[in-house]
């Protein structure tokens, strides 16, 4: 078959031919980026091939859907329908089916019982073991919806794709496994063979029942364990346990019924051996089975008018409104891509042949010539190779849209949407135009409570190599001016500078005076920041917050910019938008086998995804403001040497700004920028990140795991409990860890270390110092409160 040959040649060319040829050419050219070019070519050709495959799937789905609609109209004596008439009927029919109220019934029946003539157990005298009604079936029974829904005179059978394909699996002693039993889909049907040569053994049957019970117990313990690990207890824990038990009762009852049926059949058939019973007598070789079947029934159906209303609502809400929004934002790449993907998704959603197949209970006359009648004779009810090929192809295509993986990813996507909506609602609820600038600030005591007369000695264990920062990250002249050994407190100072951005200006100046033990040695220069925003109205109402720290008495040409981190929900959304593409590709790299092979091109993929939402990202790209501010300082003021620092989001912005302005930058718990480097405006290079930026990374903190680290970073310990998900992200805790491990030197001690984070109390300095540390901290906190008051 020439089409098969062409398909294989196309697959070979796209998967191996072009990528391998590219690989060979780059080797001959002796390119340094030979692997990146080759893997990018391979990725591009695979995408092209799968786009072609997706187009073929859509074509055959549409063709099958319209053919089935035409067949149904002929059987109803409605005459031949035109293309657009079929299209309209298919769209409405699919939506009415989705909105219908349904129920599922589980039947466990002795295989010796004669199956009803219509193939359904519902109208027989057999009681279902379990009945589950859908939410729509319950809602549509309300009187308020009676004008939109009608109850069917008789329930209508909905066949599963497995039933239509004849794929209900037999469970024998050879195919049985606990793994399949534990991982099977919730509404899957099966036929366990309980007597005869291939019957499951007693041990297998008992293991199945025990596994079903253990599965429910493990689910209960898993949920309870997670809640206990997260610190939840009391009423919330009790309610969760009760809800889980209620959910487990139906499945437990069904398991017990299945066991009773098994016990009834097995003795009758003589299958009592613990292991294989290889009997030669014909009587003992008679097989018996238990039919474990889920049947779905349609109970209520919406009116055609209501179906059209829902269709119009979906099109407006999920297609037209986002498309118009993208056009208003002038985001042409995203608008074009969204329009094509939206049409592609709509075609599969509204013209889905699986819905018609489940309603008809067969693949209809697919593959038959016009006027040829369908036959149930022959293999799987087909009588020609042509019919078999057409129906087999359609069966494979239909399974693409009805498999468990799609349901899983739909669930994941739905949870992400719910999370995003909750974040937006929280941002709206907590936002206030008049206070948004001060919302992110903390009282000084919550950030740092400083006390003198005590010190942390350097720990005897090997200290962090970067306790003394060098290579352009130290502040020349600062330690000498304070008569300290050069750079002794550099890492501790960096953490302090990053944390002080969370404190209000007056409180920040108070902490600076304490930290350097001199009034006015370091200045929180609010005037220059205000002057910059006045000269740049674009940033006047920006939620970005940063401080300018200067040292006029000793370093008149030096300034340090400290950028505040995530303090409001809007900041959290900014984090998500700036680094979401990098996060997604990092997760993909971890999931894929040998995913690290993709690292050389991940930055290009991240740039492509980010370019689709360039306009949206530009509105939350706070680095543009901080970069403009640093450039302003260097060009328009006396500060020719500038360093940048920050914590969390502020640290991420600091690393970006430092790279863009060629200024040394230190981030504390900062998201990185190696994969995202091409998405910024202007882009930054690996060389800039590897030589100008330094990140302090607490162990267990998830934020600095975002994006890939540059060459310069320091891991530090974290004392937070394992179930404290965000405990290691706090700037104060990190400052405490650094001060405790590296020693406090000549800086005051941070009281929060012992009071809030479990560090030992520092030792008193001076022979005559008998002050109690706890009391000294209380006095220092009272003095800070008095200042704030």
Tab-separated table of N, CA and C in Angstrom, residues 16-110:
chain	number	residue	atom	x	y	z
A	16	UNK	N	14.251	10.926	12.147
A	16	UNK	CA	15.672	10.589	12.092
A	16	UNK	C	16.422	11.298	10.965
A	17	UNK	N	15.835	11.298	9.765
A	17	UNK	CA	16.564	11.777	8.587
A	17	UNK	C	17.081	13.196	8.726
A	18	UNK	N	16.166	14.167	8.854
A	18	UNK	CA	16.569	15.577	8.924
A	18	UNK	C	17.400	15.859	10.176
A	19	UNK	N	17.001	15.404	11.370
A	19	UNK	CA	17.846	15.669	12.553
A	19	UNK	C	19.246	15.075	12.427
A	20	UNK	N	19.348	13.836	11.905
A	20	UNK	CA	20.661	13.215	11.779
A	20	UNK	C	21.525	13.946	10.756
A	21	UNK	N	20.913	14.398	9.657
A	21	UNK	CA	21.660	15.159	8.656
A	21	UNK	C	22.152	16.480	9.245
A	22	UNK	N	21.302	17.140	10.031
A	22	UNK	CA	21.712	18.381	10.700
A	22	UNK	C	22.878	18.123	11.644
A	23	UNK	N	22.795	17.016	12.382
A	23	UNK	CA	23.857	16.644	13.305
A	23	UNK	C	25.188	16.458	12.575
A	24	UNK	N	25.136	15.794	11.434
A	24	UNK	CA	26.359	15.541	10.652
A	24	UNK	C	26.934	16.851	10.120
A	25	UNK	N	26.066	17.718	9.583
A	25	UNK	CA	26.528	18.990	9.015
A	25	UNK	C	27.182	19.859	10.084
A	26	UNK	N	26.565	19.940	11.279
A	26	UNK	CA	27.151	20.770	12.346
A	26	UNK	C	28.491	20.217	12.821
A	27	UNK	N	28.649	18.883	12.760
A	27	UNK	CA	29.949	18.310	13.122
A	27	UNK	C	31.009	18.686	12.091
A	28	UNK	N	30.648	18.655	10.803
A	28	UNK	CA	31.589	19.050	9.769
A	28	UNK	C	31.954	20.532	9.898
A	29	UNK	N	30.996	21.337	10.335
A	29	UNK	CA	31.254	22.765	10.505
A	29	UNK	C	32.004	23.079	11.797
A	30	UNK	N	32.156	22.066	12.655
A	30	UNK	CA	32.869	22.216	13.936
A	30	UNK	C	32.252	23.332	14.779
A	31	UNK	N	30.946	23.335	14.810
A	31	UNK	CA	30.228	24.360	15.583
A	31	UNK	C	30.290	24.012	17.066
A	32	UNK	N	30.381	25.042	17.891
A	32	UNK	CA	30.373	24.835	19.339
A	32	UNK	C	28.992	24.416	19.840
A	33	UNK	N	27.946	24.879	19.135
A	33	UNK	CA	26.583	24.581	19.570
A	33	UNK	C	25.962	23.460	18.743
A	34	UNK	N	26.769	22.482	18.336
A	34	UNK	CA	26.285	21.406	17.465
A	34	UNK	C	25.131	20.647	18.092
A	35	UNK	N	25.202	20.400	19.393
A	35	UNK	CA	24.136	19.630	20.022
A	35	UNK	C	22.857	20.455	20.120
A	36	UNK	N	22.979	21.727	20.470
A	36	UNK	CA	21.797	22.585	20.584
A	36	UNK	C	21.081	22.706	19.245
A	37	UNK	N	21.840	22.900	18.158
A	37	UNK	CA	21.232	23.011	16.828
A	37	UNK	C	20.564	21.704	16.433
A	38	UNK	N	21.213	20.584	16.711
A	38	UNK	CA	20.664	19.283	16.324
A	38	UNK	C	19.390	18.968	17.081
A	39	UNK	N	19.400	19.174	18.380
A	39	UNK	CA	18.226	18.833	19.181
A	39	UNK	C	17.082	19.788	18.885
A	40	UNK	N	17.388	21.057	18.556
A	40	UNK	CA	16.336	21.996	18.181
A	40	UNK	C	15.715	21.601	16.837
A	41	UNK	N	16.529	21.126	15.909
A	41	UNK	CA	16.009	20.650	14.625
A	41	UNK	C	15.114	19.440	14.826
A	42	UNK	N	15.561	18.499	15.659
A	42	UNK	CA	14.751	17.310	15.943
A	42	UNK	C	13.416	17.694	16.556
A	43	UNK	N	13.434	18.611	17.492
A	43	UNK	CA	12.191	19.051	18.136
A	43	UNK	C	11.252	19.682	17.113
A	44	UNK	N	11.792	20.504	16.224
A	44	UNK	CA	10.962	21.188	15.222
A	44	UNK	C	10.333	20.199	14.250
A	45	UNK	N	11.109	19.221	13.774
A	45	UNK	CA	10.566	18.258	12.818
A	45	UNK	C	9.511	17.368	13.461
A	46	UNK	N	9.703	17.005	14.720
A	46	UNK	CA	8.698	16.194	15.413
A	46	UNK	C	7.399	16.974	15.579
A	47	UNK	N	7.506	18.259	15.904
A	47	UNK	CA	6.309	19.104	16.031
A	47	UNK	C	5.556	19.168	14.706
A	48	UNK	N	6.296	19.315	13.599
A	48	UNK	CA	5.663	19.372	12.275
A	48	UNK	C	4.944	18.055	11.970
A	49	UNK	N	5.593	16.936	12.267
A	49	UNK	CA	4.991	15.640	11.999
A	49	UNK	C	3.719	15.440	12.814
A	50	UNK	N	3.755	15.831	14.095
A	50	UNK	CA	2.580	15.660	14.942
A	50	UNK	C	1.468	16.631	14.575
A	51	UNK	N	1.821	17.780	14.029
A	51	UNK	CA	0.789	18.685	13.529
A	51	UNK	C	0.067	18.053	12.344
A	52	UNK	N	0.837	17.401	11.483
A	52	UNK	CA	0.233	16.682	10.349
A	52	UNK	C	-0.653	15.548	10.865
A	53	UNK	N	-0.170	14.803	11.840
A	53	UNK	CA	-0.950	13.703	12.413
A	53	UNK	C	-2.254	14.226	13.021
A	54	UNK	N	-2.167	15.356	13.759
A	54	UNK	CA	-3.365	15.931	14.364
A	54	UNK	C	-4.373	16.345	13.296
A	55	UNK	N	-3.873	16.888	12.193
A	55	UNK	CA	-4.778	17.250	11.104
A	55	UNK	C	-5.501	16.041	10.533
A	56	UNK	N	-4.785	14.922	10.401
A	56	UNK	CA	-5.427	13.699	9.905
A	56	UNK	C	-6.485	13.202	10.879
A	57	UNK	N	-6.191	13.274	12.165
A	57	UNK	CA	-7.160	12.853	13.179
A	57	UNK	C	-8.434	13.687	13.090
A	58	UNK	N	-8.268	14.997	12.971
A	58	UNK	CA	-9.434	15.885	12.865
A	58	UNK	C	-10.251	15.546	11.616
A	59	UNK	N	-9.565	15.319	10.506
A	59	UNK	CA	-10.269	15.024	9.251
A	59	UNK	C	-11.127	13.768	9.391
A	60	UNK	N	-10.548	12.691	9.904
A	60	UNK	CA	-11.290	11.437	10.013
A	60	UNK	C	-12.381	11.524	11.072
A	61	UNK	N	-12.168	12.284	12.122
A	61	UNK	CA	-13.218	12.460	13.125
A	61	UNK	C	-14.409	13.203	12.536
A	62	UNK	N	-14.136	14.284	11.822
A	62	UNK	CA	-15.227	15.045	11.207
A	62	UNK	C	-15.964	14.193	10.184
A	63	UNK	N	-15.218	13.462	9.380
A	63	UNK	CA	-15.841	12.615	8.373
A	63	UNK	C	-16.741	11.566	9.017
A	64	UNK	N	-16.249	10.910	10.070
A	64	UNK	CA	-17.044	9.885	10.752
A	64	UNK	C	-18.268	10.491	11.419
A	65	UNK	N	-18.110	11.655	12.033
A	65	UNK	CA	-19.226	12.307	12.719
A	65	UNK	C	-20.342	12.645	11.735
A	66	UNK	N	-19.983	13.228	10.602
A	66	UNK	CA	-20.997	13.599	9.613
A	66	UNK	C	-21.627	12.363	8.973
A	67	UNK	N	-20.839	11.316	8.759
A	67	UNK	CA	-21.399	10.078	8.197
A	67	UNK	C	-22.403	9.442	9.146
A	68	UNK	N	-22.091	9.432	10.444
A	68	UNK	CA	-23.003	8.838	11.418
A	68	UNK	C	-24.294	9.643	11.533
A	69	UNK	N	-24.168	10.967	11.451
A	69	UNK	CA	-25.369	11.809	11.484
A	69	UNK	C	-26.229	11.543	10.249
A	70	UNK	N	-25.591	11.431	9.092
A	70	UNK	CA	-26.348	11.135	7.872
A	70	UNK	C	-27.020	9.775	7.941
A	71	UNK	N	-26.339	8.784	8.500
A	71	UNK	CA	-26.930	7.458	8.642
A	71	UNK	C	-28.132	7.495	9.563
A	72	UNK	N	-28.012	8.249	10.670
A	72	UNK	CA	-29.137	8.344	11.612
A	72	UNK	C	-30.337	9.015	10.963
A	73	UNK	N	-30.096	10.056	10.152
A	73	UNK	CA	-31.216	10.739	9.495
A	73	UNK	C	-31.889	9.836	8.469
A	74	UNK	N	-31.123	8.990	7.794
A	74	UNK	CA	-31.713	8.063	6.826
A	74	UNK	C	-32.586	7.029	7.522
A	75	UNK	N	-32.111	6.538	8.676
A	75	UNK	CA	-32.911	5.564	9.406
A	75	UNK	C	-34.195	6.176	9.934
A	76	UNK	N	-34.169	7.469	10.218
A	76	UNK	CA	-35.365	8.152	10.705
A	76	UNK	C	-36.239	8.657	9.565
A	77	UNK	N	-35.876	8.288	8.337
A	77	UNK	CA	-36.647	8.689	7.149
A	77	UNK	C	-36.756	10.208	7.018
A	78	UNK	N	-35.650	10.876	7.380
A	78	UNK	CA	-35.640	12.338	7.255
A	78	UNK	C	-35.007	12.789	5.947
A	79	UNK	N	-34.634	11.819	5.124
A	79	UNK	CA	-34.055	12.163	3.829
A	79	UNK	C	-32.590	12.532	3.956
A	80	UNK	N	-31.970	12.778	2.808
A	80	UNK	CA	-30.560	13.157	2.798
A	80	UNK	C	-30.395	14.577	3.332
A	81	UNK	N	-29.375	14.759	4.137
A	81	UNK	CA	-29.103	16.061	4.738
A	81	UNK	C	-27.870	16.670	4.083
A	82	UNK	N	-27.903	17.995	3.931
A	82	UNK	CA	-26.756	18.698	3.400
A	82	UNK	C	-25.641	18.788	4.432
A	83	UNK	N	-24.485	19.301	3.958
A	83	UNK	CA	-23.313	19.376	4.847
A	83	UNK	C	-23.590	20.241	6.064
A	84	UNK	N	-24.126	21.436	5.880
A	84	UNK	CA	-24.343	22.349	6.997
A	84	UNK	C	-25.454	21.856	7.912
A	85	UNK	N	-26.435	21.159	7.344
A	85	UNK	CA	-27.479	20.592	8.188
A	85	UNK	C	-26.901	19.505	9.088
A	86	UNK	N	-26.029	18.668	8.541
A	86	UNK	CA	-25.365	17.651	9.360
A	86	UNK	C	-24.510	18.303	10.444
A	87	UNK	N	-23.829	19.368	10.053
A	87	UNK	CA	-22.967	20.072	11.002
A	87	UNK	C	-23.780	20.603	12.175
A	88	UNK	N	-24.917	21.226	11.877
A	88	UNK	CA	-25.759	21.789	12.935
A	88	UNK	C	-26.294	20.698	13.845
A	89	UNK	N	-26.775	19.606	13.250
A	89	UNK	CA	-27.336	18.510	14.050
A	89	UNK	C	-26.259	17.883	14.930
A	90	UNK	N	-25.048	17.697	14.383
A	90	UNK	CA	-23.969	17.075	15.146
A	90	UNK	C	-23.579	17.934	16.344
A	91	UNK	N	-23.513	19.251	16.143
A	91	UNK	CA	-23.133	20.150	17.237
A	91	UNK	C	-24.180	20.116	18.345
A	92	UNK	N	-25.438	20.239	17.964
A	92	UNK	CA	-26.506	20.238	18.968
A	92	UNK	C	-26.602	18.882	19.656
A	93	UNK	N	-26.506	17.810	18.886
A	93	UNK	CA	-26.619	16.468	19.453
A	93	UNK	C	-25.525	16.219	20.487
A	94	UNK	N	-24.290	16.617	20.157
A	94	UNK	CA	-23.195	16.426	21.099
A	94	UNK	C	-23.387	17.211	22.376
A	95	UNK	N	-23.843	18.460	22.269
A	95	UNK	CA	-24.052	19.274	23.466
A	95	UNK	C	-25.198	18.735	24.306
A	96	UNK	N	-26.274	18.293	23.671
A	96	UNK	CA	-27.393	17.726	24.426
A	96	UNK	C	-26.962	16.477	25.189
A	97	UNK	N	-26.107	15.690	24.587
A	97	UNK	CA	-25.618	14.492	25.275
A	97	UNK	C	-24.759	14.859	26.475
A	98	UNK	N	-23.901	15.866	26.319
A	98	UNK	CA	-23.038	16.271	27.429
A	98	UNK	C	-23.839	16.836	28.598
A	99	UNK	N	-24.930	17.537	28.292
A	99	UNK	CA	-25.728	18.176	29.339
A	99	UNK	C	-26.770	17.240	29.936
A	100	UNK	N	-26.883	16.058	29.396
A	100	UNK	CA	-27.923	15.137	29.861
A	100	UNK	C	-27.611	14.635	31.270
A	101	UNK	N	-28.682	14.332	31.989
A	101	UNK	CA	-28.541	13.702	33.295
A	101	UNK	C	-28.417	12.205	33.135
A	102	UNK	N	-27.413	11.597	33.750
A	102	UNK	CA	-27.149	10.182	33.570
A	102	UNK	C	-27.018	9.473	34.911
A	103	UNK	N	-27.047	8.178	34.844
A	103	UNK	CA	-26.738	7.351	36.010
A	103	UNK	C	-25.894	6.174	35.552
A	104	UNK	N	-25.078	5.661	36.469
A	104	UNK	CA	-24.259	4.487	36.210
A	104	UNK	C	-24.658	3.403	37.199
A	105	UNK	N	-24.828	2.192	36.702
A	105	UNK	CA	-25.217	1.061	37.540
A	105	UNK	C	-24.160	-0.041	37.409
A	106	UNK	N	-23.735	-0.560	38.551
A	106	UNK	CA	-22.781	-1.657	38.564
A	106	UNK	C	-23.524	-2.964	38.811
A	107	UNK	N	-23.378	-3.900	37.880
A	107	UNK	CA	-23.989	-5.218	38.014
A	107	UNK	C	-22.899	-6.269	38.186
A	108	UNK	N	-23.100	-7.134	39.170
A	108	UNK	CA	-22.219	-8.282	39.374
A	108	UNK	C	-23.094	-9.532	39.276
A	109	UNK	N	-22.949	-10.243	38.189
A	109	UNK	CA	-23.913	-11.283	37.850
A	109	UNK	C	-23.182	-12.596	37.612
A	110	UNK	N	-23.767	-13.642	38.107
A	110	UNK	CA	-23.293	-14.994	37.819
A	110	UNK	C	-23.350	-15.221	36.309
